[in-house]
XYZ file of C-alpha atoms in Angstrom:
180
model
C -288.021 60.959 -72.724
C -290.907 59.407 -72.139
C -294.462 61.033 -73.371
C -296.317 63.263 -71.373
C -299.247 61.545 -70.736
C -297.076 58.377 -69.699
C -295.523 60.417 -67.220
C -296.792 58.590 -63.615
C -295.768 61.336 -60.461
C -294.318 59.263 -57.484
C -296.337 60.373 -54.841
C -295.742 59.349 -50.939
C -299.169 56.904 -51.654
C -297.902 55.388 -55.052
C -294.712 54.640 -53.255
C -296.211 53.281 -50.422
C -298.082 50.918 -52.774
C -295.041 50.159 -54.559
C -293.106 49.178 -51.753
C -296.501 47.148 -50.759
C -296.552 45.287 -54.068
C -292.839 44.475 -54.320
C -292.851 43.085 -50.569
C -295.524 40.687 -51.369
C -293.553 39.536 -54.119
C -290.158 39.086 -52.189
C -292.124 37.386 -49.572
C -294.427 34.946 -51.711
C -291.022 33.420 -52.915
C -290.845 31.294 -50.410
C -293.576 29.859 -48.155
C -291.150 30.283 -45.345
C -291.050 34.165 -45.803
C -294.776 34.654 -46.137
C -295.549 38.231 -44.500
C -291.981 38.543 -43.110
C -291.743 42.354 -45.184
C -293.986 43.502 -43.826
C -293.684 41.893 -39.884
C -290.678 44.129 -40.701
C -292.199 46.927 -41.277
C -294.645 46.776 -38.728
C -292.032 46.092 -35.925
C -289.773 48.646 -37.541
C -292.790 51.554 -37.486
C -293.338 50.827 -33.819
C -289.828 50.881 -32.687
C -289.774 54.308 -34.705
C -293.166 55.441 -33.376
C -291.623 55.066 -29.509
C -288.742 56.970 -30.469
C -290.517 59.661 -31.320
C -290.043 59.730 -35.120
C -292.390 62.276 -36.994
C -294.376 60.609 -39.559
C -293.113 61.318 -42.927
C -290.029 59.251 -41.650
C -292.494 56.530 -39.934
C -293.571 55.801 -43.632
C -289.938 56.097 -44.952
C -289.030 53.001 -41.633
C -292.094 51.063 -42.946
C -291.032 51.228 -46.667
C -287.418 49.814 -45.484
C -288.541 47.456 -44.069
C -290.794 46.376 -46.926
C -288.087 46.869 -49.226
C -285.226 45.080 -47.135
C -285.482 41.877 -48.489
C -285.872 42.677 -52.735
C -282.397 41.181 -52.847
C -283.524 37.930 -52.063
C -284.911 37.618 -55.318
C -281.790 37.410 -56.691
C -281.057 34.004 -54.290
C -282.031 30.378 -55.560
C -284.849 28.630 -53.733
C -282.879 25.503 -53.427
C -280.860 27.811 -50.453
C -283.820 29.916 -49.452
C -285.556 26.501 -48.466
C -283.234 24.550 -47.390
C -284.102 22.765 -44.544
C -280.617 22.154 -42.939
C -277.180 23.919 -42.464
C -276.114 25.891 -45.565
C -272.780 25.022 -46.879
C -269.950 27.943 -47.059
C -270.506 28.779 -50.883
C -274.579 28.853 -50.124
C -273.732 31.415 -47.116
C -271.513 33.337 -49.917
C -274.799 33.780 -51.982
C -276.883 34.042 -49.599
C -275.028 37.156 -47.802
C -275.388 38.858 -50.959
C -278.767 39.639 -50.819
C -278.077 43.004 -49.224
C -275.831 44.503 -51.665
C -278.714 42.971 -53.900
C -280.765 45.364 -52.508
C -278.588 48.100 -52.147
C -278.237 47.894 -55.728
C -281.522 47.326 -56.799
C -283.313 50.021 -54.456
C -280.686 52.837 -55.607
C -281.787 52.490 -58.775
C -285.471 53.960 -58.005
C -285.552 57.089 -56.911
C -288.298 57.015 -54.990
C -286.089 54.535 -52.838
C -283.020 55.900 -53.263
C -282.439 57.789 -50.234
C -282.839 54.561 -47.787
C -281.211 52.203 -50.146
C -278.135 51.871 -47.552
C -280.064 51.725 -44.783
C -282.599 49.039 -45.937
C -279.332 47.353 -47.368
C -277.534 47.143 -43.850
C -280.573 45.135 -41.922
C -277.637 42.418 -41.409
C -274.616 44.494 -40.276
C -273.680 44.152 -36.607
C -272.674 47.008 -34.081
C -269.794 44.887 -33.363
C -268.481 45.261 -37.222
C -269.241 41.266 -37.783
C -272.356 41.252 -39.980
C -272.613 41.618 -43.666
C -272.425 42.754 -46.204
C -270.433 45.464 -45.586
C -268.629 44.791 -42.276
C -270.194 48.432 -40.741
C -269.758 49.114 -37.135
C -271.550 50.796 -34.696
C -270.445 54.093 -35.808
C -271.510 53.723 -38.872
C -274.548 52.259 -38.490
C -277.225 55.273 -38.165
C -280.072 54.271 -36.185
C -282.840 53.658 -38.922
C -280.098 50.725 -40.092
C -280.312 49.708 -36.504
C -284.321 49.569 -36.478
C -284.424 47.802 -39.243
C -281.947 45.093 -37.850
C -283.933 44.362 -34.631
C -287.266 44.473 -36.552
C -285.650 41.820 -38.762
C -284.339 39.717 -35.910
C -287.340 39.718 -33.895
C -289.791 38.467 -36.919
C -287.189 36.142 -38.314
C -287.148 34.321 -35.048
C -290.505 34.830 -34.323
C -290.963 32.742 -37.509
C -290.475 28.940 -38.351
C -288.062 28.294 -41.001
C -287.388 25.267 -42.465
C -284.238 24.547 -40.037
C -286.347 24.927 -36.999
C -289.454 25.711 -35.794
C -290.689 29.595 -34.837
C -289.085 30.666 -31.114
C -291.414 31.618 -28.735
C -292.053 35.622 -28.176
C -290.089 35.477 -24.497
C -287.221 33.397 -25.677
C -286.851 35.811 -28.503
C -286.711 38.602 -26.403
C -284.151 36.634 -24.304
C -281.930 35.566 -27.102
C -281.950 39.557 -28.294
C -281.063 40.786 -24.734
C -278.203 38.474 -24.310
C -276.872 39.805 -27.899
C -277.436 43.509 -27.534
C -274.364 44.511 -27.762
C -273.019 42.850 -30.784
């Protein structure tokens, strides 16, 4: 038990700045990543904001998509960098990095009640994402928030297998896909 004047409370702002901190940490692992939590986030607020969400569950979107990525720190730079094709055992690792996060992110409680949903920003509709295979059905829509957010900055992004996509071919690439 820890002491009582030890004890820290976990307000809505302490976890906000927790989920703040541990983004910038996720994302300053690789120079290819820098400010991709929390492009996340902000995408994944506004796409909540224009469905009407109420804002105690616009913070809860933002801190997902702040969070998504934690399991990434489990994942070697050597793949995270790599600046061609990854080879089927790299794509192993790397795919784990959600159930990374799942694991790690269930473990706080502050963060536990998203931890599957930040945890399934690379599951498909169509049931051929990962980790987990989910399809559309089980996919509630914060998940699915979280995906396009993701997929829209990613792209939006260079990486060190290609350069960043322009903003209209994004958009292009994501309406040919909806769907899937």
């Amino acid at each position: 038990c820890e002491p009582a004047d030890q004890v820290l409370i976990a307000t809505p702002e302490l976890l906000e700045q927790l989920a703040e901190a541990f983004a910038q940490v996720v994302d300053a692992k690789s120079p290819w990543t820098f400010r991709h939590s929390s492009g996340v986030a902000e995408i994944a607020e506004g796409i909540a904001a224009a469905l009407g969400y109420d804002a105690a569950s616009l913070d809860r979107v933002r801190q997902m998509g702040l969070l998504h990525d934690i399991g990434k720190l489990g994942v070697s730079n050597i793949i995270l960098d790599k600046p061609g094709r990854l080879d089927e055992d790299e794509l192993i690792v790397l795919r784990r990095h959600p159930d990374h996060t799942h694991r790690i992110l269930s473990r706080v409680g502050g963060f536990r009640d998203f931890s599957a949903l930040a945890a399934a920003h690379h599951e498909r509709i169509d049931g051929r994402g990962y980790h987990l295979g989910l399809t559309a059905a089980e996919l509630p829509l914060p998940a699915r928030i979280l995906t396009v957010a993701d997929i829209f900055e990613a792209l939006s992004a260079a990486r060190p297998y290609r350069p960043a996509v322009p903003q209209e071919q994004v958009l292009e690439i994501m309406r040919r896909d909806a769907g899937v």
